[in-house]
Short mmCIF file of C-alpha atoms in Angstrom, two decimals:
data_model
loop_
_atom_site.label_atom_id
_atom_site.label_comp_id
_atom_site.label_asym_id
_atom_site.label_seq_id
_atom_site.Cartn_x
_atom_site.Cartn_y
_atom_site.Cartn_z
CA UNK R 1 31.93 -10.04 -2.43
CA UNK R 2 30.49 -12.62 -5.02
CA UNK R 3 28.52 -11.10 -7.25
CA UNK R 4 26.91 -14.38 -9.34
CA UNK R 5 26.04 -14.09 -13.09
CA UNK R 6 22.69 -12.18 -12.28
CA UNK R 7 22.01 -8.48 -11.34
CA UNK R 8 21.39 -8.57 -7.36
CA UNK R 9 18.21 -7.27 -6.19
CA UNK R 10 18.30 -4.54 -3.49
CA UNK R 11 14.89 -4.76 -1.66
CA UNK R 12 13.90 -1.92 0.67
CA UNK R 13 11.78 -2.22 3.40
CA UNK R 14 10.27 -6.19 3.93
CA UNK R 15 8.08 -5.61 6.99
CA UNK R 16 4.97 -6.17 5.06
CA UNK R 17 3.82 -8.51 3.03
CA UNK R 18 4.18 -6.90 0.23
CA UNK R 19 8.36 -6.75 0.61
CA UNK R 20 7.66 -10.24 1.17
CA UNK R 21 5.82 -10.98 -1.80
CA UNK R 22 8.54 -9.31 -3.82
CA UNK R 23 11.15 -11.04 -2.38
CA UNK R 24 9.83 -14.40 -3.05
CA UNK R 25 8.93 -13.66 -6.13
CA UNK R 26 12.47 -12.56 -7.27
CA UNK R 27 13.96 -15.52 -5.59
CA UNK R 28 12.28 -18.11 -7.33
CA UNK R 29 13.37 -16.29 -10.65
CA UNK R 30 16.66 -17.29 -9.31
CA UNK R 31 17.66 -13.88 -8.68
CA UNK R 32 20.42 -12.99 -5.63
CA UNK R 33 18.20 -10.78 -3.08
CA UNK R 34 19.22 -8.56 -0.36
CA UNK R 35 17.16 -6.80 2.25
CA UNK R 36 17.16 -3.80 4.42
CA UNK R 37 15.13 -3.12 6.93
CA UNK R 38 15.75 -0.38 9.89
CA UNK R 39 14.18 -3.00 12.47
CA UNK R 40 13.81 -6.69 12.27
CA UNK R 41 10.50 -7.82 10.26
CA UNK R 42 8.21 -9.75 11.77
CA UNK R 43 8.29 -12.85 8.74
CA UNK R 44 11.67 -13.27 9.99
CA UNK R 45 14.06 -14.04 7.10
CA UNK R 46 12.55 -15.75 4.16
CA UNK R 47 14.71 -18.22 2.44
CA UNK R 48 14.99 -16.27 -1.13
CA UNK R 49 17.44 -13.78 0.65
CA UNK R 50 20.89 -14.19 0.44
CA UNK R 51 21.41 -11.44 2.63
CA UNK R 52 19.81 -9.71 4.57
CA UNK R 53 20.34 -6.39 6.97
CA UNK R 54 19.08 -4.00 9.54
CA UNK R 55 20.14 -0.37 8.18
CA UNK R 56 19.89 3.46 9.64
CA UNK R 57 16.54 4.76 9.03
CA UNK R 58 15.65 6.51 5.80
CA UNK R 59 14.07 9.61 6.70
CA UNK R 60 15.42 9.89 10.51
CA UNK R 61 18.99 9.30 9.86
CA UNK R 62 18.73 10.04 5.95
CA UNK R 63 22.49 10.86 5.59
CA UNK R 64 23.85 7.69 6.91
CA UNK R 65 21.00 5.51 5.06
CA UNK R 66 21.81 6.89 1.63
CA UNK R 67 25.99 6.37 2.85
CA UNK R 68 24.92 2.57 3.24
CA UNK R 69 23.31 1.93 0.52
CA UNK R 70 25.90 3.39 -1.21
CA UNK R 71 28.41 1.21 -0.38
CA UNK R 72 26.73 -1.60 -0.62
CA UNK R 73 26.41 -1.36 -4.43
CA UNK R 74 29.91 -0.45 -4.78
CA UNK R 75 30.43 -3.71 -4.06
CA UNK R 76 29.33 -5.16 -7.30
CA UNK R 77 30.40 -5.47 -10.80
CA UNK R 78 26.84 -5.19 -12.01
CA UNK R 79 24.73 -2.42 -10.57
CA UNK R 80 22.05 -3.79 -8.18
CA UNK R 81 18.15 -3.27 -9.06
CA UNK R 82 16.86 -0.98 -6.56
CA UNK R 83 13.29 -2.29 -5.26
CA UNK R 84 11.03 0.28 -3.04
CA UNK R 85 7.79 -1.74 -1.77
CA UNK R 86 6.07 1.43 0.03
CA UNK R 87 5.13 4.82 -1.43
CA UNK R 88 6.69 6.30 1.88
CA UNK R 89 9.99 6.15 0.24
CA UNK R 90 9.53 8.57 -2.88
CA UNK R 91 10.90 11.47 -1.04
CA UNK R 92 14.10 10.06 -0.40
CA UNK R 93 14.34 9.09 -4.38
CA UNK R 94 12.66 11.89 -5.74
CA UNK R 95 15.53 13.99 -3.26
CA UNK R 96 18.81 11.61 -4.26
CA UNK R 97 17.32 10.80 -8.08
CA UNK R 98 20.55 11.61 -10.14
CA UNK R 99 22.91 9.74 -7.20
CA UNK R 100 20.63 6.69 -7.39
CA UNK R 101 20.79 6.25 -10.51
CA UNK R 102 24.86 6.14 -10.97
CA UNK R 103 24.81 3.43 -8.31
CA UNK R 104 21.88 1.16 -8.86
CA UNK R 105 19.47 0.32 -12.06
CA UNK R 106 15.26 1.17 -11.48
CA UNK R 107 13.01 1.15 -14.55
CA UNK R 108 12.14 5.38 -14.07
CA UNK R 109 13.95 7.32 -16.24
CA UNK R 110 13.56 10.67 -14.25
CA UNK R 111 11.81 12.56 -11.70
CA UNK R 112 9.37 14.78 -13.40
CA UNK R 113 6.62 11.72 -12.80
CA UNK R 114 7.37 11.89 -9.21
CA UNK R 115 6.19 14.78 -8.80
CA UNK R 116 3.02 14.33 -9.00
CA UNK R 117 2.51 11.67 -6.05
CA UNK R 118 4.27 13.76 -3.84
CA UNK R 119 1.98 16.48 -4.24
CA UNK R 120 -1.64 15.53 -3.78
CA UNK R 121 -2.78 18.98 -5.39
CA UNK R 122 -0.93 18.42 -8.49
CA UNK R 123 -2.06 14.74 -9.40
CA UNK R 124 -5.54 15.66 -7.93
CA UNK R 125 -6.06 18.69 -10.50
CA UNK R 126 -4.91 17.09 -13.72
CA UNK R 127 -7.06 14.41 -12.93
CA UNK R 128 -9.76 16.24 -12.52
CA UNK R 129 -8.43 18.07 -15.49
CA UNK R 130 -8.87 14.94 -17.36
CA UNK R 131 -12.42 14.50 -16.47
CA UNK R 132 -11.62 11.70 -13.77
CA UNK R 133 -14.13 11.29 -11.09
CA UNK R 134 -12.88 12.26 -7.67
CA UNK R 135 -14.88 12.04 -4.42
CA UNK R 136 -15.99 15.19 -2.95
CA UNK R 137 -13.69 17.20 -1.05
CA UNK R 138 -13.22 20.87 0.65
CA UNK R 139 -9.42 21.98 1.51
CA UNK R 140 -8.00 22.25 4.78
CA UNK R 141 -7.99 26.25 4.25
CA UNK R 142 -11.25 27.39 3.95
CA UNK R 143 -12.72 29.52 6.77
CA UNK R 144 -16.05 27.13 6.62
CA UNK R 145 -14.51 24.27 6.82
CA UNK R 146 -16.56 22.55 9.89
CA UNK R 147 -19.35 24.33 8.13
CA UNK R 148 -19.18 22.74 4.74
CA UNK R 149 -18.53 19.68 5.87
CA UNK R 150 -21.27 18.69 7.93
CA UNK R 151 -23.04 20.79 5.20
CA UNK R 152 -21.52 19.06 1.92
CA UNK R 153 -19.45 15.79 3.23
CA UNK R 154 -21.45 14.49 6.18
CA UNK R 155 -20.08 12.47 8.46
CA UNK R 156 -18.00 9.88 8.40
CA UNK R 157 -15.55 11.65 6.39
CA UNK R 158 -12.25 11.41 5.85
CA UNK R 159 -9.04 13.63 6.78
CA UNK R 160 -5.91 13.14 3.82
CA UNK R 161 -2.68 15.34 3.66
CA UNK R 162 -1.17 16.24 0.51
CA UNK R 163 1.93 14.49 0.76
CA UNK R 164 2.28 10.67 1.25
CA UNK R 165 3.47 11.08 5.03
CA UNK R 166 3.28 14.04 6.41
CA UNK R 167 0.03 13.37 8.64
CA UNK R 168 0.95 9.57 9.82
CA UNK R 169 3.59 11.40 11.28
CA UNK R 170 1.30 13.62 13.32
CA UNK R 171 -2.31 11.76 13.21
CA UNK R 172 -1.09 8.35 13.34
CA UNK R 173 -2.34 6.21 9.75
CA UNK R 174 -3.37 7.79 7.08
CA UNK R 175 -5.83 8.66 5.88
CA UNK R 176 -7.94 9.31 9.14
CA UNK R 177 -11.68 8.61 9.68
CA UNK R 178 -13.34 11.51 11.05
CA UNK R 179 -16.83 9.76 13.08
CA UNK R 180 -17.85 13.36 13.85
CA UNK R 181 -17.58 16.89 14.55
CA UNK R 182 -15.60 16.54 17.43
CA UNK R 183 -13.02 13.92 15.65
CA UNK R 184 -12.71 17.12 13.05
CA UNK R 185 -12.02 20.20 15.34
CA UNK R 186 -9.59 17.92 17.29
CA UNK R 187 -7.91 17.21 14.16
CA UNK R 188 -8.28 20.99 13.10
CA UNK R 189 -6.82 22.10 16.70
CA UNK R 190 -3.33 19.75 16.40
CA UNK R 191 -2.77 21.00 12.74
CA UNK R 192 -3.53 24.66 13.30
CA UNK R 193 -0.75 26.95 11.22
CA UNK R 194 -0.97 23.94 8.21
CA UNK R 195 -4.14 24.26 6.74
CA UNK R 196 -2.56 24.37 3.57
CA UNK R 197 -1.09 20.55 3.73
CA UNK R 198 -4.39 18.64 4.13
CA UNK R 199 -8.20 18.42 3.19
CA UNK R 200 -11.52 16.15 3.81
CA UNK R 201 -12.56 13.65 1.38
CA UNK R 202 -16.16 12.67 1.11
CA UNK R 203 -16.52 8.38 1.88
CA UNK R 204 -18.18 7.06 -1.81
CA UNK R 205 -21.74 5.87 -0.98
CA UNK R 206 -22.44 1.92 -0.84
CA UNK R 207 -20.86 -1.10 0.60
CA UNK R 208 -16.82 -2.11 0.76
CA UNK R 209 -17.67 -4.71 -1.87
CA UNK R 210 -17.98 -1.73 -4.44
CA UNK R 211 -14.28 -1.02 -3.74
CA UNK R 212 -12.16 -2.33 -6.74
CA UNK R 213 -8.09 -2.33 -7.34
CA UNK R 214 -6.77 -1.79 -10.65
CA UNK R 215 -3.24 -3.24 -11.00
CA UNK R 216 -0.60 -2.24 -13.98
CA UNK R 217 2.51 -2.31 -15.16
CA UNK R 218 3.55 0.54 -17.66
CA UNK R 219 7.39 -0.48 -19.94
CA UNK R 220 9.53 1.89 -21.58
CA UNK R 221 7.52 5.28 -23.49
CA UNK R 222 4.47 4.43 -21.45
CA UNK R 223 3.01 1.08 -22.87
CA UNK R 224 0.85 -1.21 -21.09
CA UNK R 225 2.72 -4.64 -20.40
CA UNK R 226 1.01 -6.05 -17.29
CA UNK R 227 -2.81 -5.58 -16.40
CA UNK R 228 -5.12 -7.22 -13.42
CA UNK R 229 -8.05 -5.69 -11.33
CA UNK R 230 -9.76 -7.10 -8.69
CA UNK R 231 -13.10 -6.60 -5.92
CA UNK R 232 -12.92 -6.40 -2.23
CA UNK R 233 -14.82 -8.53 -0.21
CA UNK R 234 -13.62 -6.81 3.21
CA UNK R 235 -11.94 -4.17 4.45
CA UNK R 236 -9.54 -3.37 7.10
CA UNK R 237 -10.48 -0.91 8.66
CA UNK R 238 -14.11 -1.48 7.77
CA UNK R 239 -15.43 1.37 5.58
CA UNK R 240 -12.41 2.81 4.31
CA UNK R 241 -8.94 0.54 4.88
CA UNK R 242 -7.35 -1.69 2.51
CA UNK R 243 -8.40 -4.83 1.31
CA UNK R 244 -8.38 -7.80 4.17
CA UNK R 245 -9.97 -10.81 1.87
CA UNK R 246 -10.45 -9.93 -2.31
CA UNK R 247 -11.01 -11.51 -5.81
CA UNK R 248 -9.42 -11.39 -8.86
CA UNK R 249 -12.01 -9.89 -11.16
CA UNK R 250 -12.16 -7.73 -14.80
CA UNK R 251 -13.60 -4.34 -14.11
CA UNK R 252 -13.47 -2.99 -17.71
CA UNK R 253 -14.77 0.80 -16.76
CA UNK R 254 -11.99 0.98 -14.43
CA UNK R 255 -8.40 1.04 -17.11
CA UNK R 256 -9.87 4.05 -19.25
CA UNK R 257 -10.43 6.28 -16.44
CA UNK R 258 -6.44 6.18 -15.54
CA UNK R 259 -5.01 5.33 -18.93
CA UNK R 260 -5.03 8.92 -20.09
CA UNK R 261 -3.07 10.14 -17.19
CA UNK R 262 0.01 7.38 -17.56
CA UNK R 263 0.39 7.65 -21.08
CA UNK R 264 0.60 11.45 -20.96
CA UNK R 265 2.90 11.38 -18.20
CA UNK R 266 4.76 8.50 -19.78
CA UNK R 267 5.38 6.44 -16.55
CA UNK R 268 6.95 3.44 -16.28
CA UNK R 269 7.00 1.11 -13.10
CA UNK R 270 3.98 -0.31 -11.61
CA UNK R 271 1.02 1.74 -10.28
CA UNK R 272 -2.06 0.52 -8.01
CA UNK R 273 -5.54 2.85 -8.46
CA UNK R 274 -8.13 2.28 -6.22
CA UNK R 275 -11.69 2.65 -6.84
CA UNK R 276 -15.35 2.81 -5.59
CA UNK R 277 -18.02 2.57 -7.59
CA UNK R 278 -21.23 4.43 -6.29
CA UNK R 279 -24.11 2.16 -5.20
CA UNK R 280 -26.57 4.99 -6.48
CA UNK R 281 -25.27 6.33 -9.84
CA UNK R 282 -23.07 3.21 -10.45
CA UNK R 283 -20.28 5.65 -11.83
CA UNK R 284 -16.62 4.42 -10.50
CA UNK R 285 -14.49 7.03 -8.29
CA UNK R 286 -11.35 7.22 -8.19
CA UNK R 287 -9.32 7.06 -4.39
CA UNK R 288 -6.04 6.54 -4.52
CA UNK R 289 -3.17 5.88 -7.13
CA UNK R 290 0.38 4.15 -5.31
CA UNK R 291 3.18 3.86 -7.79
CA UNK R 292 4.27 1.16 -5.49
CA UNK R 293 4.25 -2.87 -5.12
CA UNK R 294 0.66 -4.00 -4.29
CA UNK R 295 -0.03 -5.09 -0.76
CA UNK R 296 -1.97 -7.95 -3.28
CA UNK R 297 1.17 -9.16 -5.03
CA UNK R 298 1.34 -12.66 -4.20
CA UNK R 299 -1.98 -13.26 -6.18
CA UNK R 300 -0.96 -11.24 -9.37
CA UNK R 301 2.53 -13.34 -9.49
CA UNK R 302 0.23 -16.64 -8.77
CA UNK R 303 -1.95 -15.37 -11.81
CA UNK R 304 1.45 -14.76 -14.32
CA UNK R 305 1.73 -11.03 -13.53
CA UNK R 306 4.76 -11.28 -11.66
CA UNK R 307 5.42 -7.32 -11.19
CA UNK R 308 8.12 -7.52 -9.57
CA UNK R 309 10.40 -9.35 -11.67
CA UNK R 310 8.84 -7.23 -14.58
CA UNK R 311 10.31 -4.36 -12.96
CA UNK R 312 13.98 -6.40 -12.44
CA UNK R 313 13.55 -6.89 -16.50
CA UNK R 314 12.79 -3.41 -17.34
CA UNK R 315 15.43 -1.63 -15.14
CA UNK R 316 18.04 -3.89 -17.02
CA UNK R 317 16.79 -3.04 -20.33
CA UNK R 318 15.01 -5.62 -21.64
CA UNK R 319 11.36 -6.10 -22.91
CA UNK R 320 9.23 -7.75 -19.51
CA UNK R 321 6.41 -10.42 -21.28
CA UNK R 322 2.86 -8.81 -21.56
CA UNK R 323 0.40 -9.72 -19.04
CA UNK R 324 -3.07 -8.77 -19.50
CA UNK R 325 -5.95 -10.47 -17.37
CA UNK R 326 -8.45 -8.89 -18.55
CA UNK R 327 -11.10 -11.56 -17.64
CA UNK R 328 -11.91 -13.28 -14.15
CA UNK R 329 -9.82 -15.95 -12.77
CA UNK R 330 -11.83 -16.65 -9.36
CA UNK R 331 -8.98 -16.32 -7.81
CA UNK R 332 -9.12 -15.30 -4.43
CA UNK R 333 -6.05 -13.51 -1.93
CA UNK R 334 -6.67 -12.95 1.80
CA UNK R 335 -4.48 -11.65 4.65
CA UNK R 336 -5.33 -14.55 7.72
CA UNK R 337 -4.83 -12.18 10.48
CA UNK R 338 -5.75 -9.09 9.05
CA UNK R 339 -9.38 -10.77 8.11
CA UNK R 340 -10.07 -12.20 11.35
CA UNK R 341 -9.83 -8.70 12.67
CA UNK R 342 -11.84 -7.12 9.90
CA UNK R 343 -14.19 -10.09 10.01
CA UNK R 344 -15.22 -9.47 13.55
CA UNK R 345 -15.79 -5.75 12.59
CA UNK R 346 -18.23 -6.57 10.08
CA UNK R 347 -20.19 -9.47 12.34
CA UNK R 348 -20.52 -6.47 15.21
CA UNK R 349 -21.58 -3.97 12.58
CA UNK R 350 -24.20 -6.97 11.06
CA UNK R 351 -23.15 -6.38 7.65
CA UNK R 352 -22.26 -9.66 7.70
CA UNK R 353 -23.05 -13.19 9.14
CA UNK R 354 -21.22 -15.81 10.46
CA UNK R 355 -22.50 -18.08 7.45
CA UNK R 356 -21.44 -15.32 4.60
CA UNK R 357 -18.00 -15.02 6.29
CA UNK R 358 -16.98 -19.21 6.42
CA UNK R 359 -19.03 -19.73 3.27
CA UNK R 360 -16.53 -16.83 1.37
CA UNK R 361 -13.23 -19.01 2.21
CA UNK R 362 -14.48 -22.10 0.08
CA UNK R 363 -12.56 -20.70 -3.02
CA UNK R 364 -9.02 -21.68 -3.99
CA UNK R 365 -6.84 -18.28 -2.68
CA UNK R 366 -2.89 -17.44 -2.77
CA UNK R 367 -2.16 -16.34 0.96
CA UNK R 368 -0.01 -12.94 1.84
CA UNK R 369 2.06 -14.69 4.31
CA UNK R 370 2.15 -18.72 3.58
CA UNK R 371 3.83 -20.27 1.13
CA UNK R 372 4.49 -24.10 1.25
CA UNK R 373 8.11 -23.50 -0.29
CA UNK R 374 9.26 -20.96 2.08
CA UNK R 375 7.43 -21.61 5.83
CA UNK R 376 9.54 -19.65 7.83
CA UNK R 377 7.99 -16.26 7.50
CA UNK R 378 4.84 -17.60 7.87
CA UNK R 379 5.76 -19.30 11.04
CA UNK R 380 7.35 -16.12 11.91
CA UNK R 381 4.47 -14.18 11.76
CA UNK R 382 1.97 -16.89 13.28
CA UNK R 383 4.25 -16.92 16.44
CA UNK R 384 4.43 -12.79 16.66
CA UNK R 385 0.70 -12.60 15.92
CA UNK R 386 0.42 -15.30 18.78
CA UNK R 387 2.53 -13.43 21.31
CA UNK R 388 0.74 -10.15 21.14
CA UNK R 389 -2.77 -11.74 21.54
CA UNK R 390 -1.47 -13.55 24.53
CA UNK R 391 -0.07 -10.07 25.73
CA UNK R 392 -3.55 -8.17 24.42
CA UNK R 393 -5.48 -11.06 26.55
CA UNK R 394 -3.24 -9.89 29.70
CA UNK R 395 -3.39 -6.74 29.69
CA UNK R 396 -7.24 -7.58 29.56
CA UNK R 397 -7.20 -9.28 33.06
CA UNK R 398 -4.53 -6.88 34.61
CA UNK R 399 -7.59 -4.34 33.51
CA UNK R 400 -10.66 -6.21 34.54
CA UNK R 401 -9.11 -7.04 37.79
CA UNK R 402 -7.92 -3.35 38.15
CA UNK R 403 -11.10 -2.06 37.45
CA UNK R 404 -12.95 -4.85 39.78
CA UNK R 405 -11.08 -3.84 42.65
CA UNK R 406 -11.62 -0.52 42.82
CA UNK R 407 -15.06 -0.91 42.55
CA UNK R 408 -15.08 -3.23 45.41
CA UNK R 409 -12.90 -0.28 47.14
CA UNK R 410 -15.91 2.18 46.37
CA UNK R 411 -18.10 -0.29 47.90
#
């Protein structure tokens, strides 16, 4: 196998946009990229991989996953960079940590950081511990539960598990938006016996414009080398998703909040904290921390903070450049598909009209999917997107039709 003059990349998982964004972003450093997916991604193959495979899946077939990977970076001189762009997969290195790291290079120098993001409870007390502001929230446990929360949370509310994926594997996505009551003691009657592995989260008062990202990028001992943050404009789904359509903007209350936590814990890698600020006492919550890629990528490497080949410098040993936007760029990133579907939420809900919506897309933006230098995905997607409409529209009319005809039976 020819293994170049560079370190190849190894990039896990590139069915979202944010594999994608990595990917691209590597190649046009002029570094060798391979992928592995366990089914084929719908962007196709972009043309920064040089090679590119479907693979056993991680967590269902976990033995013979770990096997291929394995042998894949046996065949190299120089060890491969290991790249995971979702949080789903820091199980499977938190479980194979010491094996990983004779085969492949990755900036983290052990497990002990981990830890905390597999385990809500842990990361959500020394937070708190910290004096970090955390939404309101009532464990899965307590006898009162339906009590307190119509009581304390109101509804809507939100249902979150401890661990990064144990309820999308029994809910569906995570976390889950309870409307009502009735959402909650269905929820409460499928997870009976594991009260202990979730709780409900109180939704931050005030619009999905108060919901800000803070991006960063912590080197070796814990020091700051990349910074960005930036303001949703809409959500997907409405209310409490991720980000559809956002801006690049400086939120300075946002960095001290986390800043405590990292340097304690002496992380290094890239981390994503999500916040909301409340439209009432103005104070900023904290929602979410993902030591992961950022589904917003594309726009940090189109700003200079290029986080992924920060990482690919750090995990070799060398000093990544400093970053810091700490300022506003105007810079805008949007997700085509993903905002039509979230725009339509918010014209049916009236937070927003037609006018704000066009008028918001007069701004210059990097794109999750497009890129004039590598079409293919983006073609890719436009023509998948494209198909299941057309199949969506069908099963429409199959429906209507259906539901026509037996009313003309009745009749």
């Amino acid at each position: 196998m020819e293994n170049g003059k560079k370190h190849p990349a190894l990039v896990l998982d590139t069915s979202t946009a944010t594999g994608l964004s990595v990917v691209r972003n590597l190649g046009r450093r002029g570094v060798p990229v391979t992928t592995m997916d366990f089914f084929e991604s719908k962007f196709g193959i972009s043309r920064y991989v040089d090679q590119a495979f479907i693979v056993p899946h991680y967590k269902k077939e976990e033995d013979l996953f770990l096997q291929y990977i394995l042998d894949y970076a046996q065949g190299f001189e120089k060890k491969p960079v290991l790249f995971f762009t979702d949080p789903a997969y820091l199980g499977f290195l938190y479980k194979h940590f010491d094996l990983l790291k004779e085969y492949f290079l990755f900036p983290l120098e052990d497990k002990k950081g981990l830890t905390y993001f597999l385990d809500r409870s842990l990361l959500r007390k020394t937070l708190v511990d910290q004096g970090v502001r955390l939404p309101a929230s009532i464990q899965g446990r307590d006898p009162a539960l339906k009590e307190r929360v119509l009581d304390e949370l109101g509804y809507p509310c939100l249902l979150r598990s401890y661990r990064e994926d144990w309820l999308e594997d029994l809910l569906g996505p995570s976390p889950l938006l309870l409307e009502d009551e009735g959402a909650l003691l269905g929820a409460m009657a499928k997870l009976r016996g594991q009260e202990d592995r979730y709780f409900v989260q109180a939704l931050v008062d005030g619009p999905d414009s108060k919901v800000y990202y803070l991006s960063a990028y912590y080197g070796a001992k814990g020091v700051l080398r990349g910074l960005s943050s930036s303001q949703a404009l809409r959500l997907s789904p409405k209310g409490f998703g991720q980000a559809s359509y956002l801006q690049q903007k400086w939120i300075p209350d946002a960095l001290p909040l986390i800043q405590p936590f990292f340097q304690a814990l002496k992380w290094r890698g890239f981390v994503e904290a999500t916040f909301k600020r409340d439209e009432f006492s103005s104070q900023l919550y904290l929602l979410d921390i993902r030591p992961s890629f950022s589904p917003y990528n594309a726009l940090l490497c189109d700003l200079g903070f290029e986080a992924p080949y920060m990482y690919y410098l750090d995990a070799l040993g060398q000093v990544p450049p400093s970053q810091i936007l700490n300022q506003t760029s105007h810079r805008y990133w949007k997700d085509l598909f993903l905002d039509l579907s979230a725009s339509w939420s918010y014209l049916r809900s009236r937070e927003m009209s037609l006018i704000e919506i066009l008028s918001s897309y007069n701004f210059t933006k990097s794109s999750s999917i497009f890129a004039f230098d590598d079409l293919g995905p983006g073609l890719a997607y436009l023509s998948s997107a494209l198909m299941e409409g057309a199949s969506r529209a069908r099963q429409q009319v199959v429906d209507l039709c259906k539901e026509k005809k037996y009313h003309l039976q009745e009749k």
